[in-house]
Tab-separated table of C-alpha atoms and ligand atoms in Angstrom:
chain	number	residue	atom	x	y	z
A	1	UNK	CA	-16.903	-12.748	18.411
A	2	UNK	CA	-18.650	-14.624	15.931
A	3	UNK	CA	-18.580	-12.355	12.872
A	4	UNK	CA	-15.016	-11.409	10.994
A	5	UNK	CA	-15.037	-8.826	8.307
A	6	UNK	CA	-12.208	-8.345	5.977
A	7	UNK	CA	-11.474	-5.388	3.560
A	8	UNK	CA	-9.823	-6.270	0.449
A	9	UNK	CA	-7.200	-4.145	-0.611
A	10	UNK	CA	-4.529	-3.831	1.931
A	11	UNK	CA	-5.708	-6.720	4.067
A	12	UNK	CA	-5.915	-9.494	2.005
A	13	UNK	CA	-4.254	-8.718	-1.103
A	14	UNK	CA	-2.227	-5.681	-2.166
A	15	UNK	CA	-3.815	-4.248	-4.966
A	16	UNK	CA	-3.004	-0.680	-4.565
A	17	UNK	CA	0.297	-1.107	-6.760
A	18	UNK	CA	-2.249	-2.068	-9.513
A	19	UNK	CA	-4.550	0.635	-9.213
A	20	UNK	CA	-1.475	2.910	-9.042
A	21	UNK	CA	-0.521	1.532	-12.601
A	22	UNK	CA	-3.655	2.261	-13.811
A	23	UNK	CA	-4.661	5.539	-12.428
A	24	UNK	CA	-0.801	6.498	-13.614
A	25	UNK	CA	-1.674	5.343	-17.320
A	26	UNK	CA	-4.787	7.625	-17.286
A	27	UNK	CA	-2.976	10.609	-15.653
A	28	UNK	CA	-0.304	10.502	-18.445
A	29	UNK	CA	-2.904	10.494	-21.269
A	30	UNK	CA	-4.757	13.296	-19.422
A	31	UNK	CA	-1.051	15.048	-19.063
A	32	UNK	CA	-1.564	14.864	-15.082
A	33	UNK	CA	1.340	14.366	-12.658
A	34	UNK	CA	0.327	11.219	-10.535
A	35	UNK	CA	2.969	10.006	-8.024
A	36	UNK	CA	3.145	6.844	-5.573
A	37	UNK	CA	2.380	9.558	-2.726
A	38	UNK	CA	-0.558	10.706	-4.570
A	39	UNK	CA	-1.705	7.181	-4.720
A	40	UNK	CA	-1.945	6.739	-0.685
A	41	UNK	CA	-5.061	9.043	-1.045
A	42	UNK	CA	-6.834	6.742	-3.196
A	43	UNK	CA	-6.499	3.776	-0.803
A	44	UNK	CA	-9.916	2.610	0.511
A	45	UNK	CA	-11.774	5.324	-1.827
A	46	UNK	CA	-14.245	4.323	-4.247
A	47	UNK	CA	-13.598	4.321	-8.243
A	48	UNK	CA	-15.519	7.680	-8.674
A	49	UNK	CA	-13.959	9.847	-5.911
A	50	UNK	CA	-10.523	8.376	-6.837
A	51	UNK	CA	-11.046	9.825	-10.317
A	52	UNK	CA	-12.322	13.136	-8.653
A	53	UNK	CA	-8.913	13.283	-6.459
A	54	UNK	CA	-6.954	12.748	-9.881
A	55	UNK	CA	-8.761	15.325	-11.554
A	56	UNK	CA	-8.344	18.148	-8.922
A	57	UNK	CA	-4.253	17.361	-8.783
A	58	UNK	CA	-4.082	18.132	-12.635
A	59	UNK	CA	-6.990	20.913	-12.372
A	60	UNK	CA	-8.790	19.182	-15.073
A	61	UNK	CA	-12.463	19.810	-15.593
A	62	UNK	CA	-14.398	17.123	-17.310
A	63	UNK	CA	-18.085	16.229	-18.338
A	64	UNK	CA	-19.804	13.412	-16.782
A	65	UNK	CA	-19.573	11.396	-20.032
A	66	UNK	CA	-15.664	11.741	-19.887
A	67	UNK	CA	-15.646	10.950	-16.338
A	68	UNK	CA	-17.642	7.833	-17.192
A	69	UNK	CA	-15.290	7.048	-20.319
A	70	UNK	CA	-12.014	7.520	-18.479
A	71	UNK	CA	-13.264	5.301	-15.300
A	72	UNK	CA	-13.966	2.489	-17.592
A	73	UNK	CA	-10.535	2.883	-19.442
A	74	UNK	CA	-8.671	3.004	-15.993
A	75	UNK	CA	-11.005	-0.398	-14.843
A	76	UNK	CA	-10.052	-2.206	-18.139
A	77	UNK	CA	-6.052	-1.579	-17.436
A	78	UNK	CA	-6.733	-2.498	-13.776
A	79	UNK	CA	-8.357	-5.657	-14.998
A	80	UNK	CA	-5.692	-6.515	-17.008
A	81	UNK	CA	-3.352	-6.768	-13.793
A	82	UNK	CA	-5.825	-8.897	-11.648
A	83	UNK	CA	-6.599	-11.257	-14.326
A	84	UNK	CA	-2.927	-12.486	-13.804
A	85	UNK	CA	-3.462	-12.664	-10.257
A	86	UNK	CA	-2.826	-16.053	-8.587
A	87	UNK	CA	-3.014	-17.335	-4.873
A	88	UNK	CA	0.678	-16.151	-4.115
A	89	UNK	CA	-0.663	-12.873	-3.926
A	90	UNK	CA	-2.604	-13.407	-0.741
A	91	UNK	CA	-0.834	-11.345	2.231
A	92	UNK	CA	1.406	-13.376	4.813
A	93	UNK	CA	-0.751	-14.859	7.310
A	94	UNK	CA	-4.619	-14.353	5.835
A	95	UNK	CA	-4.960	-17.707	4.492
A	96	UNK	CA	-4.098	-19.497	8.112
A	97	UNK	CA	-6.433	-16.984	9.702
A	98	UNK	CA	-9.203	-17.635	7.572
A	99	UNK	CA	-8.854	-21.857	7.778
A	100	UNK	CA	-9.037	-21.195	11.224
A	101	UNK	CA	-12.020	-19.261	11.229
A	102	UNK	CA	-13.438	-21.405	9.256
A	103	UNK	CA	-12.652	-24.562	11.143
A	104	UNK	CA	-14.163	-22.640	14.485
A	105	UNK	CA	-17.379	-21.983	12.730
A	106	UNK	CA	-17.091	-18.192	12.804
A	107	UNK	CA	-18.775	-16.242	9.987
A	108	UNK	CA	-16.462	-14.800	7.496
A	109	UNK	CA	-17.446	-11.555	5.305
A	110	UNK	CA	-15.813	-9.180	2.827
A	111	UNK	CA	-16.459	-5.906	3.474
A	112	UNK	CA	-14.684	-3.869	0.498
A	113	UNK	CA	-15.277	-0.725	-1.577
A	114	UNK	CA	-14.275	-2.549	-4.695
A	115	UNK	CA	-16.386	-3.469	-7.501
A	116	UNK	CA	-13.714	-6.056	-8.795
A	117	UNK	CA	-13.846	-7.712	-5.239
A	118	UNK	CA	-15.667	-10.978	-6.824
A	119	UNK	CA	-12.793	-11.570	-9.417
A	120	UNK	CA	-9.725	-10.801	-7.108
A	121	UNK	CA	-11.318	-13.576	-4.225
A	122	UNK	CA	-11.745	-15.858	-7.481
A	123	UNK	CA	-8.254	-15.497	-8.825
A	124	UNK	CA	-6.367	-15.986	-5.951
A	125	UNK	CA	-8.703	-19.144	-4.895
A	126	UNK	CA	-10.050	-17.937	-1.416
A	127	UNK	CA	-13.722	-17.524	-2.571
A	128	UNK	CA	-14.831	-20.319	-0.966
A	129	UNK	CA	-13.749	-19.255	2.658
A	130	UNK	CA	-16.382	-16.547	2.357
A	131	UNK	CA	-19.837	-16.740	3.818
A	132	UNK	CA	-21.002	-13.253	2.706
A	133	UNK	CA	-19.319	-11.077	0.175
A	134	UNK	CA	-20.416	-7.345	0.238
A	135	UNK	CA	-18.351	-4.937	-2.169
A	136	UNK	CA	-18.818	-1.480	-4.054
A	137	UNK	CA	-21.811	-2.885	-6.242
A	138	UNK	CA	-23.902	-3.245	-2.850
A	139	UNK	CA	-23.481	-0.158	-1.139
A	140	UNK	CA	-24.801	3.590	-1.778
A	141	UNK	CA	-22.490	5.325	0.589
A	142	UNK	CA	-18.805	4.783	0.881
A	143	UNK	CA	-16.522	4.163	3.654
A	144	UNK	CA	-16.364	6.033	6.462
A	145	UNK	CA	-20.266	5.306	6.180
A	146	UNK	CA	-20.598	2.138	8.042
A	147	UNK	CA	-22.889	0.576	5.294
A	148	UNK	CA	-20.545	-1.828	4.040
A	149	UNK	CA	-20.006	-3.421	7.264
A	150	UNK	CA	-23.228	-2.926	8.588
A	151	UNK	CA	-24.694	-4.768	5.722
A	152	UNK	CA	-22.044	-7.898	5.915
A	153	UNK	CA	-22.976	-8.199	9.992
A	154	UNK	CA	-26.705	-8.271	8.715
A	155	UNK	CA	-25.917	-10.953	5.939
A	156	UNK	CA	-23.825	-12.960	8.635
A	157	UNK	CA	-26.886	-12.621	11.120
A	158	UNK	CA	-24.364	-11.536	13.909
A	159	UNK	CA	-24.700	-8.487	16.179
A	160	UNK	CA	-22.435	-5.384	15.036
A	161	UNK	CA	-20.777	-5.676	18.715
A	162	UNK	CA	-19.647	-9.400	18.102
A	163	UNK	CA	-18.091	-8.414	14.849
A	164	UNK	CA	-14.562	-7.901	14.054
A	165	UNK	CA	-13.436	-5.660	10.993
A	166	UNK	CA	-10.003	-5.914	9.572
A	167	UNK	CA	-9.088	-2.604	7.964
A	168	UNK	CA	-6.171	-0.760	6.123
A	169	UNK	CA	-7.588	2.880	5.484
A	170	UNK	CA	-8.429	5.418	8.015
A	171	UNK	CA	-11.866	5.641	6.433
A	172	UNK	CA	-12.786	2.094	7.195
A	173	UNK	CA	-11.445	2.054	10.635
A	174	UNK	CA	-13.851	5.285	11.303
A	175	UNK	CA	-16.649	3.245	9.401
A	176	UNK	CA	-15.874	-0.124	11.795
A	177	UNK	CA	-15.969	2.306	15.081
A	178	UNK	CA	-19.434	4.041	13.954
A	179	UNK	CA	-20.992	0.249	13.377
A	180	UNK	CA	-19.907	-0.601	16.724
A	181	UNK	CA	-17.553	-3.191	15.740
A	182	UNK	CA	-14.167	-4.082	17.167
A	183	UNK	CA	-11.726	-2.270	14.719
A	184	UNK	CA	-8.508	-3.874	13.897
A	185	UNK	CA	-6.174	-1.758	11.893
A	186	UNK	CA	-3.660	-3.671	9.545
A	187	UNK	CA	-0.668	-0.813	8.776
A	188	UNK	CA	0.841	1.598	11.079
A	189	UNK	CA	-0.466	2.759	14.427
A	190	UNK	CA	0.647	6.268	13.960
A	191	UNK	CA	-1.726	6.148	10.810
A	192	UNK	CA	-4.710	4.159	12.054
A	193	UNK	CA	-4.853	5.949	15.264
A	194	UNK	CA	-8.571	5.498	15.706
A	195	UNK	CA	-8.514	1.761	15.594
A	196	UNK	CA	-9.033	-0.460	18.703
A	197	UNK	CA	-5.730	-2.600	17.716
A	198	UNK	CA	-3.143	-2.039	15.111
A	199	UNK	CA	-0.672	-5.127	13.675
A	200	UNK	CA	1.343	-4.609	10.933
A	201	UNK	CA	0.178	-7.783	9.103
A	202	UNK	CA	-1.898	-10.896	9.804
A	203	UNK	CA	1.136	-12.715	10.843
A	204	UNK	CA	0.985	-10.956	14.076
A	205	UNK	CA	-2.735	-11.692	14.958
A	206	UNK	CA	-3.472	-14.214	17.257
A	207	UNK	CA	-7.153	-15.419	15.798
A	208	UNK	CA	-7.887	-17.855	19.015
A	209	UNK	CA	-7.701	-14.754	21.158
A	210	UNK	CA	-10.101	-12.763	18.956
A	211	UNK	CA	-12.900	-15.404	19.028
A	212	UNK	CA	-12.217	-15.725	22.737
A	213	UNK	CA	-13.080	-12.152	23.279
A	214	UNK	CA	-16.453	-10.561	24.578
A	215	UNK	CA	-18.487	-8.199	22.362
A	216	UNK	CA	-17.193	-5.022	22.384
A	217	UNK	CA	-19.429	-3.134	24.692
A	218	UNK	CA	-18.806	-5.534	27.238
A	219	UNK	CA	-15.072	-4.957	27.580
B	1	LIG	P1	-12.548	-0.452	-7.856
B	1	LIG	P2	-10.735	-1.757	-0.312
B	1	LIG	C1	-10.645	-0.267	-2.340
B	1	LIG	O1	-10.807	-1.396	-2.147
B	1	LIG	C2	-9.144	0.278	-2.800
B	1	LIG	O2	-8.553	0.306	-1.591
B	1	LIG	C3	-9.468	1.881	-3.547
B	1	LIG	O3	-8.507	2.124	-3.952
B	1	LIG	C4	-10.347	1.687	-4.918
B	1	LIG	O4	-10.358	2.765	-5.188
B	1	LIG	C5	-11.753	0.932	-4.680
B	1	LIG	O5	-11.303	-0.213	-3.873
B	1	LIG	C6	-12.631	0.796	-5.885
B	1	LIG	O6	-11.945	-0.427	-6.366
B	1	LIG	O7	-12.149	0.436	-8.720
B	1	LIG	O8	-12.319	-1.971	-8.107
B	1	LIG	O9	-14.045	-0.807	-7.577
B	1	LIG	O10	-9.810	-1.265	0.342
B	1	LIG	O11	-11.941	-1.243	0.054
B	1	LIG	O12	-11.064	-3.365	-0.648
B	2	LIG	MG1	-8.295	-1.114	1.820
């Protein structure tokens, strides 16, 4: 395998808790009940779609103008948390994996739905390890569409079948599978059923073994 594509939220960092706090504040302002369980539905989903899910929970209808204003408000709150992030927020095992891949000369890409991906990589001090960054600003179709991973592989100049995708969301695993890449789920096997393999976190992943693995269609 030659290309390694990382999702951001839920794989490299746990920003879901900050998304939750920011959406929760907006929900309170709008009089919508919003729980940590509801927040599960927003993981891996774009900002626009997240707002639609939130409004549907409260049966709230809104104009395009209001939606734009609320998304901006939510993002400003979210960025207040992001601005306080540092290298301690990189999840266990991720940094050693990135360093080993770099040392071995593998292509390293980010493939995230977030429009805040670059600032998060900067704040956590790992942006220099990425050869390619494809985020929510670069795609027209959200996961489960494979666009984000296809673009990342193209920019790495690696064939899709020689790419590994690390993902924590069901939609992201579907996107990786559609792209013909090896999908590695980070999380629970009974949730990420479609993944080629699932690990609870990066400390359990043998990066050397992944590097030695043949392309997906030759397995
Ligand atoms: P933003 P990922 C996703 O990141 C998050 O999982 C999802 O909860 C969020 O709504 C989405 O990014 C958009 O984020 O508002 O920062 O553009 O998991 O694809 O790295
Ligand atoms: Mg994710």
